[in-house]
mmCIF file of C-alpha atoms in Angstrom:
data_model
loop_
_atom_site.group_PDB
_atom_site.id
_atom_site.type_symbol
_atom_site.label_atom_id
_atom_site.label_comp_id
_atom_site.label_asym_id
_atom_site.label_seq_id
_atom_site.Cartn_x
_atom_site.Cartn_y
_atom_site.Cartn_z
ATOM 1 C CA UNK M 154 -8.994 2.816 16.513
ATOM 2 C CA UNK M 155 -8.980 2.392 12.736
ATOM 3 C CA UNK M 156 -6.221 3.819 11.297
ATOM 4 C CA UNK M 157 -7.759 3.927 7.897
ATOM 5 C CA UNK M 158 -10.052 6.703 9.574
ATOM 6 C CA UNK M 159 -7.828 8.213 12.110
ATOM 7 C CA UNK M 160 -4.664 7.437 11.846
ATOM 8 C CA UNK M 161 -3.326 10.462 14.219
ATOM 9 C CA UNK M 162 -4.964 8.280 16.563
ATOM 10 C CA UNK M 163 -4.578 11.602 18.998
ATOM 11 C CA UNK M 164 -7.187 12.228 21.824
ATOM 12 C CA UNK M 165 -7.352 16.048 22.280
ATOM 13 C CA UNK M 166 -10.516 16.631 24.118
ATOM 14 C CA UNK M 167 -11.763 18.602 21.370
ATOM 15 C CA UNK M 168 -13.546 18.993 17.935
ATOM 16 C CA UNK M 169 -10.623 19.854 15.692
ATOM 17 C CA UNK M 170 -9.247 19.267 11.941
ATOM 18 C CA UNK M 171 -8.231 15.783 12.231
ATOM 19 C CA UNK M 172 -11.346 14.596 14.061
ATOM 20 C CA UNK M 173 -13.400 16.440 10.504
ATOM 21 C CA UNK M 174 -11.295 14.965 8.584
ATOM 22 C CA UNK M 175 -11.351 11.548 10.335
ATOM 23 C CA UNK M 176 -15.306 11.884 10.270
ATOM 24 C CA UNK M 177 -15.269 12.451 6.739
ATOM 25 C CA UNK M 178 -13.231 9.225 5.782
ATOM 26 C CA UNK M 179 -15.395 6.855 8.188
ATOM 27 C CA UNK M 180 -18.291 8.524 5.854
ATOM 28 C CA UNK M 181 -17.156 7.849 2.443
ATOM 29 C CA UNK M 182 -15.872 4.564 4.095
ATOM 30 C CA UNK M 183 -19.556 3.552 4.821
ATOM 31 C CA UNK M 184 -21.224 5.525 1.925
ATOM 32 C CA UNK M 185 -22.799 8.394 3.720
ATOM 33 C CA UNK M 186 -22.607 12.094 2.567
ATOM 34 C CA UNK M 187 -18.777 13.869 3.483
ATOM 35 C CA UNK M 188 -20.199 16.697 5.733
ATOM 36 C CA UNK M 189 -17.214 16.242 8.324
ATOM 37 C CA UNK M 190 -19.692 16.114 11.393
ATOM 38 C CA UNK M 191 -21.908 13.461 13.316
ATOM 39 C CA UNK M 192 -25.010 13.670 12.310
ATOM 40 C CA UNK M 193 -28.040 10.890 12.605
ATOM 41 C CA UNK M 194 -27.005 8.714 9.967
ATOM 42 C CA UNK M 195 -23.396 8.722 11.004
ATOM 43 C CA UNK M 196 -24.021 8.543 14.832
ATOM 44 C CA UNK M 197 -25.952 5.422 13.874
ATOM 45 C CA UNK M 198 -23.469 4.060 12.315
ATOM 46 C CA UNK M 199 -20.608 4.737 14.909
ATOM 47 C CA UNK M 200 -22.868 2.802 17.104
ATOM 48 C CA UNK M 201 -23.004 -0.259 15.096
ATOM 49 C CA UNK M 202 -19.190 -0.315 14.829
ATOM 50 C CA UNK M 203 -19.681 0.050 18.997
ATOM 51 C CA UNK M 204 -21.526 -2.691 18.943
ATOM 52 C CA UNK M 205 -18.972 -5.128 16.634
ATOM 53 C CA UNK M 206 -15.959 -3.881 18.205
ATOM 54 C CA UNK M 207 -16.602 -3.416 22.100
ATOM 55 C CA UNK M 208 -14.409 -1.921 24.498
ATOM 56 C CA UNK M 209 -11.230 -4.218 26.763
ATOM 57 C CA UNK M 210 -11.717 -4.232 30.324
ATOM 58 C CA UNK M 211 -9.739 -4.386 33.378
ATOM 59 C CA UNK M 212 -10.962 -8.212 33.958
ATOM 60 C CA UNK M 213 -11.229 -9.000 30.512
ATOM 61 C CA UNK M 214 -8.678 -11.532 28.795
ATOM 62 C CA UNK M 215 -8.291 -11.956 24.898
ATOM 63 C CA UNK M 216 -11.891 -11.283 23.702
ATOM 64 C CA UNK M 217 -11.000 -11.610 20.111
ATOM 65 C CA UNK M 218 -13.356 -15.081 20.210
ATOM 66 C CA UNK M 219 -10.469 -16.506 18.066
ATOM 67 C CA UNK M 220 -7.133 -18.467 18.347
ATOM 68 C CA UNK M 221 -5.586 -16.347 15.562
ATOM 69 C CA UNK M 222 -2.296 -15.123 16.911
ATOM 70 C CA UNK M 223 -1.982 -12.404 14.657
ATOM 71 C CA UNK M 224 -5.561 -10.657 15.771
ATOM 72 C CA UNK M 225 -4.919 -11.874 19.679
ATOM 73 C CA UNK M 226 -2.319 -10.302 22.216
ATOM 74 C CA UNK M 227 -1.562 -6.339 21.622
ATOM 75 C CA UNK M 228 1.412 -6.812 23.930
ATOM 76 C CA UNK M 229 2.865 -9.576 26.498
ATOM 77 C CA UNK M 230 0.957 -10.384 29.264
ATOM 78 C CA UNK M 231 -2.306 -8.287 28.858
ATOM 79 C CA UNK M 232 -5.216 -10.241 26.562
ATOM 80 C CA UNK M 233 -6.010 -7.615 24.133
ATOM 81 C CA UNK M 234 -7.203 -8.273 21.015
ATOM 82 C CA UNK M 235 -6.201 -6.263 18.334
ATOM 83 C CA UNK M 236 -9.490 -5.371 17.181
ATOM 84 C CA UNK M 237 -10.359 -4.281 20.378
ATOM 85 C CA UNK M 238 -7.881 -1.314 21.207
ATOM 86 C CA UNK M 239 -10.461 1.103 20.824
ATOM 87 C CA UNK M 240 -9.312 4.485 22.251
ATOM 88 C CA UNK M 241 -11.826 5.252 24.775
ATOM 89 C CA UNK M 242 -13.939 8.593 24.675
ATOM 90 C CA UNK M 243 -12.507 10.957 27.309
ATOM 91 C CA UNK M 244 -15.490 11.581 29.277
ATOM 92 C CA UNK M 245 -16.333 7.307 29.416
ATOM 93 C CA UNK M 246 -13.034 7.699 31.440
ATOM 94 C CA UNK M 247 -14.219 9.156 34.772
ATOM 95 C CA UNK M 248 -18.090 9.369 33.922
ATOM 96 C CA UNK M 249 -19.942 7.750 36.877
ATOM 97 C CA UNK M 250 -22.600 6.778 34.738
ATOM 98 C CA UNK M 251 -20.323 4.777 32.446
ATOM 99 C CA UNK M 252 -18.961 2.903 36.011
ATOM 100 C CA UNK M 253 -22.265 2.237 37.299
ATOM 101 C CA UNK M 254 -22.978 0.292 33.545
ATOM 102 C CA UNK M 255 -20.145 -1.294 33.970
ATOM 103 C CA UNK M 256 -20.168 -2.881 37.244
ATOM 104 C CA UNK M 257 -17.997 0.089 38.991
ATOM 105 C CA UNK M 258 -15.206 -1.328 36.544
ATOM 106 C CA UNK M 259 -13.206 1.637 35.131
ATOM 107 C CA UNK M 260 -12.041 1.011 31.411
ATOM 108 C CA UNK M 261 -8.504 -0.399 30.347
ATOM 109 C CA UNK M 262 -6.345 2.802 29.539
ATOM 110 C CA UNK M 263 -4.464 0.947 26.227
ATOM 111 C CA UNK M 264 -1.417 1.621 24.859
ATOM 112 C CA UNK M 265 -2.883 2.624 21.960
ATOM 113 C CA UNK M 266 -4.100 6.082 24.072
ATOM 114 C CA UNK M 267 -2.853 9.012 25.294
ATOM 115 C CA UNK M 268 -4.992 10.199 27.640
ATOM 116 C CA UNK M 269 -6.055 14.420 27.845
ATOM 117 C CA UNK M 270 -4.003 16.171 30.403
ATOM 118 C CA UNK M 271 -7.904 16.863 32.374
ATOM 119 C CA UNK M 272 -7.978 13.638 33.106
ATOM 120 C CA UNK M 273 -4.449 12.604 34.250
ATOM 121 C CA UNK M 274 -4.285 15.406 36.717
ATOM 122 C CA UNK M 275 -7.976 14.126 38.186
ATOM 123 C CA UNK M 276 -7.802 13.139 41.791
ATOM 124 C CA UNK M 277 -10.614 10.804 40.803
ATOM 125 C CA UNK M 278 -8.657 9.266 38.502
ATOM 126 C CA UNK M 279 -7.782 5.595 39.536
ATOM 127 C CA UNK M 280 -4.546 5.699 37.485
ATOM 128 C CA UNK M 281 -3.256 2.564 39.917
ATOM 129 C CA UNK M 282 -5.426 0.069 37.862
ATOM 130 C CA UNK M 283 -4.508 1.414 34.169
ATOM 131 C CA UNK M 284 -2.275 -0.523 31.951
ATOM 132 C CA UNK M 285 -0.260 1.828 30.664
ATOM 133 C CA UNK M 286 0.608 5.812 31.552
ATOM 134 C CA UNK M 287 0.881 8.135 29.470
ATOM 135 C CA UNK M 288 2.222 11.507 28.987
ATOM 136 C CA UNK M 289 0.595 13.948 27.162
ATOM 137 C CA UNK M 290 2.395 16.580 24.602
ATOM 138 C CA UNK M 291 1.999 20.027 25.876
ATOM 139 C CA UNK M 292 5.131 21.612 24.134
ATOM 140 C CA UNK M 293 5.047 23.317 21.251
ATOM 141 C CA UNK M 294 7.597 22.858 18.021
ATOM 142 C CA UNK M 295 10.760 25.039 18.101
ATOM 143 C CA UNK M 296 11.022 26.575 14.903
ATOM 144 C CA UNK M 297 14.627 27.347 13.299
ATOM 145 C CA UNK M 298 16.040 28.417 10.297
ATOM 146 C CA UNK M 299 13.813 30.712 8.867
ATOM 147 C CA UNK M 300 14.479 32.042 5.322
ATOM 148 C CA UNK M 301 12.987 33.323 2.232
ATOM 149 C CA UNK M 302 13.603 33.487 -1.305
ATOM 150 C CA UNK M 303 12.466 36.627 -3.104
ATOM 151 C CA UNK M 304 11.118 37.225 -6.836
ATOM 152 C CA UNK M 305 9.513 40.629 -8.053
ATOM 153 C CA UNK M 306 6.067 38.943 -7.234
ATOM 154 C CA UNK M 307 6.998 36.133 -5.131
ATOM 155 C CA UNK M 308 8.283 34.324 -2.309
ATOM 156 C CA UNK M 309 9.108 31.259 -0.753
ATOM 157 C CA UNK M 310 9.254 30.917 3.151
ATOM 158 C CA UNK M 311 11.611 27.722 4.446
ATOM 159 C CA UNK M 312 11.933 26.840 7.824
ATOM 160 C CA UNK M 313 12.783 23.767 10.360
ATOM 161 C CA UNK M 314 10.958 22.372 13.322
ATOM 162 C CA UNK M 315 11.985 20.294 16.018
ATOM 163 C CA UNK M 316 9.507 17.606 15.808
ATOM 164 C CA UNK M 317 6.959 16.852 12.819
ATOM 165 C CA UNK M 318 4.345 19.610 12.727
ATOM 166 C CA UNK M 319 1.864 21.084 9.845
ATOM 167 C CA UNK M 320 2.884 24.175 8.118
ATOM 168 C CA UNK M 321 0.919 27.892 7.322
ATOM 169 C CA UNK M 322 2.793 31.255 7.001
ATOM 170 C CA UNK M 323 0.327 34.685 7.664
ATOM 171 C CA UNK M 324 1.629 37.627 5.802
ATOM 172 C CA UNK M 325 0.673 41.040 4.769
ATOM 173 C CA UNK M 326 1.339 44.660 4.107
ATOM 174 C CA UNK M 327 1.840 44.824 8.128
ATOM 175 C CA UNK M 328 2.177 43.230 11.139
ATOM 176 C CA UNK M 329 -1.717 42.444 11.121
ATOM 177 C CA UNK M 330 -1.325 40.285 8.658
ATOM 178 C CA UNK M 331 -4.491 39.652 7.030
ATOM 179 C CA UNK M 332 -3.555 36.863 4.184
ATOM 180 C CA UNK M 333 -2.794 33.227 4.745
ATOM 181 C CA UNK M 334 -1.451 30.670 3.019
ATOM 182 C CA UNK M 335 -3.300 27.333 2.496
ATOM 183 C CA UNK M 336 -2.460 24.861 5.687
ATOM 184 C CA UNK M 337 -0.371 22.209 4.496
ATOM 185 C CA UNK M 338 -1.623 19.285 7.481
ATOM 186 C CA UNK M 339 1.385 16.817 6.168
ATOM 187 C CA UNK M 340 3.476 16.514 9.817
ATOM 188 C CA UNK M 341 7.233 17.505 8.513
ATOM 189 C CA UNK M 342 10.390 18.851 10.373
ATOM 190 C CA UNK M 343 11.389 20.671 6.824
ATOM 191 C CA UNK M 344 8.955 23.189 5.841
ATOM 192 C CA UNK M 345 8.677 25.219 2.911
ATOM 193 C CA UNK M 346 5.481 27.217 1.599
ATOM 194 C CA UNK M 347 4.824 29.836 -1.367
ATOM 195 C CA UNK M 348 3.559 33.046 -1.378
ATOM 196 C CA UNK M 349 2.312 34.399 -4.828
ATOM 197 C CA UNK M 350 0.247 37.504 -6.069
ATOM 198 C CA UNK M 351 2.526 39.858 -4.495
ATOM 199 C CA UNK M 352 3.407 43.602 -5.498
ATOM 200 C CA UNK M 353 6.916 44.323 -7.240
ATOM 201 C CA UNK M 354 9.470 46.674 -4.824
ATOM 202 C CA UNK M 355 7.252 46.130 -1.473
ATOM 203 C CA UNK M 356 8.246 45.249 2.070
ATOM 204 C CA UNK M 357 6.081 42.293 3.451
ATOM 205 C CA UNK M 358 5.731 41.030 7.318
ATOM 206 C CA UNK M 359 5.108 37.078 7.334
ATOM 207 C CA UNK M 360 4.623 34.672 10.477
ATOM 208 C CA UNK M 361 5.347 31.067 10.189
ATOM 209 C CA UNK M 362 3.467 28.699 11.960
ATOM 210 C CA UNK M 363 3.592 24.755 12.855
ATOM 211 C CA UNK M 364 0.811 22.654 14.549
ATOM 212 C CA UNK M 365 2.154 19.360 16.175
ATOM 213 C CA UNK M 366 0.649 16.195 16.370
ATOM 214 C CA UNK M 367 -1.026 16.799 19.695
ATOM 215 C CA UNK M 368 -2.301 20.257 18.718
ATOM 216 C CA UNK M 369 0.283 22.372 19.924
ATOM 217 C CA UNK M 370 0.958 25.382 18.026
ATOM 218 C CA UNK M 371 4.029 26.816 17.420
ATOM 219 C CA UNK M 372 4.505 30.751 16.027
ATOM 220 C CA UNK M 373 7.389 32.747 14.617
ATOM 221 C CA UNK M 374 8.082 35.898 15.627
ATOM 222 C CA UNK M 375 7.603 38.667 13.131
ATOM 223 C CA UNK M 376 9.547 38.197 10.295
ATOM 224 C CA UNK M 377 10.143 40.744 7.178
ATOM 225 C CA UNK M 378 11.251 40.326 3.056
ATOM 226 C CA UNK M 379 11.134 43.278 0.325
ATOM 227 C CA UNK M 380 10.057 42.136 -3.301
ATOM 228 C CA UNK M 381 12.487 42.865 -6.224
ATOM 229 C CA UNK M 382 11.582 45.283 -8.974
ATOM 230 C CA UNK M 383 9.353 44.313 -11.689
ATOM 231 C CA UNK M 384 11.945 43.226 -14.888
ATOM 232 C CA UNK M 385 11.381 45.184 -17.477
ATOM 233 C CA UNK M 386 9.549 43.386 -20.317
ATOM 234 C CA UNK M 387 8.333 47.002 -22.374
ATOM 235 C CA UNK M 388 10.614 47.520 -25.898
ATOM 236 C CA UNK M 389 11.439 50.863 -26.530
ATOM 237 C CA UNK M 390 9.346 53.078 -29.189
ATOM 238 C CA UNK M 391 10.761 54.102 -32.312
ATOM 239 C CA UNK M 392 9.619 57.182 -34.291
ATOM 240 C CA UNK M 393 10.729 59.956 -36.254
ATOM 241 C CA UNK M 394 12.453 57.821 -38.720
ATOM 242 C CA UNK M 395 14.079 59.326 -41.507
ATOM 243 C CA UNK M 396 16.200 58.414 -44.467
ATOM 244 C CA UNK M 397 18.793 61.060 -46.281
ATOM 245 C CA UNK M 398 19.974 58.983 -49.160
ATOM 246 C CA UNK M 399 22.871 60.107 -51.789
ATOM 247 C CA UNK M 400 23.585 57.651 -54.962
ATOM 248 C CA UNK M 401 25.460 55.188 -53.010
ATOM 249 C CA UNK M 402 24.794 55.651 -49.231
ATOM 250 C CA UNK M 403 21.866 56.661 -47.007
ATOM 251 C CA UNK M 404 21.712 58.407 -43.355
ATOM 252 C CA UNK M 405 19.392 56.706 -41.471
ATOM 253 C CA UNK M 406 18.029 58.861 -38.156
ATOM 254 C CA UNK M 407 15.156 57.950 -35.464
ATOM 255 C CA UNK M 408 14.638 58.173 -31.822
ATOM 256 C CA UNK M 409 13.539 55.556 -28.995
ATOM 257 C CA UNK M 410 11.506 56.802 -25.703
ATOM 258 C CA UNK M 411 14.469 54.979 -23.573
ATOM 259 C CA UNK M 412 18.209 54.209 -24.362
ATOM 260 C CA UNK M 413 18.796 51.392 -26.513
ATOM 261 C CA UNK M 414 21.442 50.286 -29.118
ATOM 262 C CA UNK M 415 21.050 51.096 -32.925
ATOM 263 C CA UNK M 416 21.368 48.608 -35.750
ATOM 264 C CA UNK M 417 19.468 48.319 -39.560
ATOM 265 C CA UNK M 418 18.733 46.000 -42.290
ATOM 266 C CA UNK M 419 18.496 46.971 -45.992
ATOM 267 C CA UNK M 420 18.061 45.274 -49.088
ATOM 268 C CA UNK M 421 16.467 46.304 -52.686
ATOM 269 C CA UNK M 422 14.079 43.461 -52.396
ATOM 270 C CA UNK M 423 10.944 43.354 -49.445
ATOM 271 C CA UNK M 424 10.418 42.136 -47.426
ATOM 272 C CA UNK M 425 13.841 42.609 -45.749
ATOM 273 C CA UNK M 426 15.102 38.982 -44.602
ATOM 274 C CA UNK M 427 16.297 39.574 -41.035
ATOM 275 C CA UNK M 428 17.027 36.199 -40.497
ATOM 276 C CA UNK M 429 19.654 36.175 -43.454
ATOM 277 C CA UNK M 430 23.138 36.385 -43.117
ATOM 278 C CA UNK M 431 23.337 37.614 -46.223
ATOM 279 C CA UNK M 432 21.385 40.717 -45.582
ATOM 280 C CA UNK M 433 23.328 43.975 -44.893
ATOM 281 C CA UNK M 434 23.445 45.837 -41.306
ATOM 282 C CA UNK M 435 25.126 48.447 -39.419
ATOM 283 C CA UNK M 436 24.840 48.425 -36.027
ATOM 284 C CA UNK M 437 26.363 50.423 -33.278
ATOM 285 C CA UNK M 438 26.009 49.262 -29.295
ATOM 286 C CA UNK M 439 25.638 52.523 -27.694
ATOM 287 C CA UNK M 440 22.728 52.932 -25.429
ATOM 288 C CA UNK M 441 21.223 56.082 -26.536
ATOM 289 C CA UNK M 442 17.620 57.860 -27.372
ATOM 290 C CA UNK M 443 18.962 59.644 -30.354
ATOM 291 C CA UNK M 444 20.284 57.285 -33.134
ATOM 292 C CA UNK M 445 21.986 57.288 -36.230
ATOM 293 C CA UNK M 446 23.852 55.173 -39.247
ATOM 294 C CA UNK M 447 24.838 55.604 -42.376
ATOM 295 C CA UNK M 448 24.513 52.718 -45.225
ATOM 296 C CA UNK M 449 26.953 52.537 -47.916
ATOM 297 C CA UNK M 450 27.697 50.629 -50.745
ATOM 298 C CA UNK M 451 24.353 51.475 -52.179
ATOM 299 C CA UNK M 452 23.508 51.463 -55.747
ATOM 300 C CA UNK M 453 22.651 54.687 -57.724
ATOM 301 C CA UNK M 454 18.721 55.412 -58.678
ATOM 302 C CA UNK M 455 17.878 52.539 -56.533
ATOM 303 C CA UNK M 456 15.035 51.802 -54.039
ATOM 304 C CA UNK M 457 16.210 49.866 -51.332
ATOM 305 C CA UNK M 458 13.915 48.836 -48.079
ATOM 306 C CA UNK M 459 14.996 48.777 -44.450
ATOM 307 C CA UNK M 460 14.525 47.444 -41.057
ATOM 308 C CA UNK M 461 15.605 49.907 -38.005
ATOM 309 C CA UNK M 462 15.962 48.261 -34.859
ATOM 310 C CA UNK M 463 16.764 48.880 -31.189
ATOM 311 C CA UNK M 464 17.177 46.993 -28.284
ATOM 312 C CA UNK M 465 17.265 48.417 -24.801
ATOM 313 C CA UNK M 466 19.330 47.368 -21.820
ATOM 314 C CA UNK M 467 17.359 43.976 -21.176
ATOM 315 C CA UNK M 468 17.180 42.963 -24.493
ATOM 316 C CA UNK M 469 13.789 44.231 -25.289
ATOM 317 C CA UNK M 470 13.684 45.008 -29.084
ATOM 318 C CA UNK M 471 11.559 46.902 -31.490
ATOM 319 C CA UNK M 472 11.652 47.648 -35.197
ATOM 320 C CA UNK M 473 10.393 49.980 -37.833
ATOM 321 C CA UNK M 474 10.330 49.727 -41.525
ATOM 322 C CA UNK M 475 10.660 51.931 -44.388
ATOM 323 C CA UNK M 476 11.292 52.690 -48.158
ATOM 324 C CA UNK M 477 14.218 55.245 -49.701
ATOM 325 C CA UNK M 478 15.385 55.684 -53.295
ATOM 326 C CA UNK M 479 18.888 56.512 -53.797
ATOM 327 C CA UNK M 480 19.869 59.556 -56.316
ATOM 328 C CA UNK M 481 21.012 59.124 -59.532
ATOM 329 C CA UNK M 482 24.739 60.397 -60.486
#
């Protein structure tokens, strides 16, 4: 009934996430140890908190022992305190033993509580005296607009629900799955999860999945996305670099292990300053493995140093330096 601790406030019939996690902040709420189940310590304490805030009855008016209006009626014409909409265990419902405590007086149903589906359907169920019906969520979300966005080792998986619901997607090499992504419990109609670690150039199936507030769950049918290549982050490899120098101008020859352009710096003072715009190039665009320039303008008997560089189609560049002397006339 606290919505501090359980603010799903759902009644199930079973053991599930939200009850753990609910245990687990009515622990740290009362200092005991997070373990996310009842044990000793936290049954005793649950029974305390019984004991403070007891349950409404049929006969019962406003038990609040106050004449606070804010902590008195839950709604017109039934004497509820506040405090006291406890949402009653499902088995206290229709438990004999729990009647014959009582006085044969079966338990308020609140409007606070949605009562199992077990226990609506019972023929023992005196739903004439309740307070309030209630109908319990049996439908799972409809889930819509699937999509994905693709990288070379990446994904991410959008899709839409019809009602508020959590959001997982399986995925894998096949249909079997086998990998999960983390459960993200926050109830949304827009989902949208990552997938990381993937392989470049491979075919992945993926199932989406959505959990609604009464536990209903909600799967995809098999869907499919293929990973992009791998970019190409690997500059080319220069060798066999040579220099065939006259008195004023130089051949310049090397090769690269891929196609890539062709361009060189030279100057008669090291190092060369590649960043200047006063240094000298020559550069030629082609893509190619075999490349060659020729400097001119060069001074007689004079050693000059140089910068080859190529570049291949992404932009991935590597250099090599050397030393010539010119001839003499």
């Amino acid at each position: 009934a606290d919505p501090e601790i359980y603010p799903e406030g759902i009644i199930s019939g079973y053991f599930g996430k939200l009850t753990a996690q609910a245990v687990k902040r009515l622990q740290k709420k009362h200092g005991l140890e997070q373990v996310g189940f009842v044990g000793p310590k936290t049954l005793k304490k649950l029974n305390e908190l019984l004991e403070e805030h007891p349950l409404s009855f049929e006969n019962s008016t406003s038990t609040s022992g106050d004449d606070d209006d804010e902590d008195d009626d839950l709604h017109d014409g039934i004497g509820i305190s506040r405090r006291l909409c406890a949402k009653v265990p499902p088995g206290h419902l229709i438990a004999p033993g729990w009647l014959r405590k009582h006085d044969g007086v079966q338990p308020i149903v609140l409007v606070c509580q949605t009562l199992p589906l077990g226990i609506i359907t019972n023929p023992n169920w005196p739903t004439a005296t309740s307070t309030s019906t209630s109908t319990v969520d049996m439908t799972a979300p409809t889930i819509s607009n699937i999509s994905a966005s693709v990288s070379h080792a990446s994904a991410t998986v959008g899709w839409m629900t019809n009602e508020s619901a959590d959001s997982q997607i399986a995925y894998g090499a096949t249909t079997a799955y086998g990998s999960t992504t983390t459960l993200n419990s926050a109830l949304v109609t827009s989902h949208s999860q990552a997938i990381t670690g993937l392989a470049a150039s491979t075919t992945y199936h993926y199932q989406v999945r959505s959990r609604d507030a009464a536990g209903n769950l909600a799967t995809s049918s098999d869907q499919m996305f293929t990973t992009t290549v791998a970019p190409d982050l690997t500059p080319p490899i220069i060798s066999s670099v040579s220099a065939s120098s006259l008195a004023t101008s130089s051949a310049m020859s090397w090769t690269t292990d891929e196609v890539a352009t062709s361009k060189a710096y030279y100057s008669n003072s090291s190092p060369v300053d590649m960043t200047s715009t006063s240094t000298p190039t020559v550069s030629d665009s082609s893509l190619v493995t075999s490349h060659s320039l020729t400097l001119t303008g060069l001074s007689s008997s004079t050693t000059y140093y140089y910068v080859v560089e190529s570049a291949d189609a992404v932009s991935n560049k590597a250099t090599s330096t050397g030393i010539f002397a010119t001839a003499g006339y």
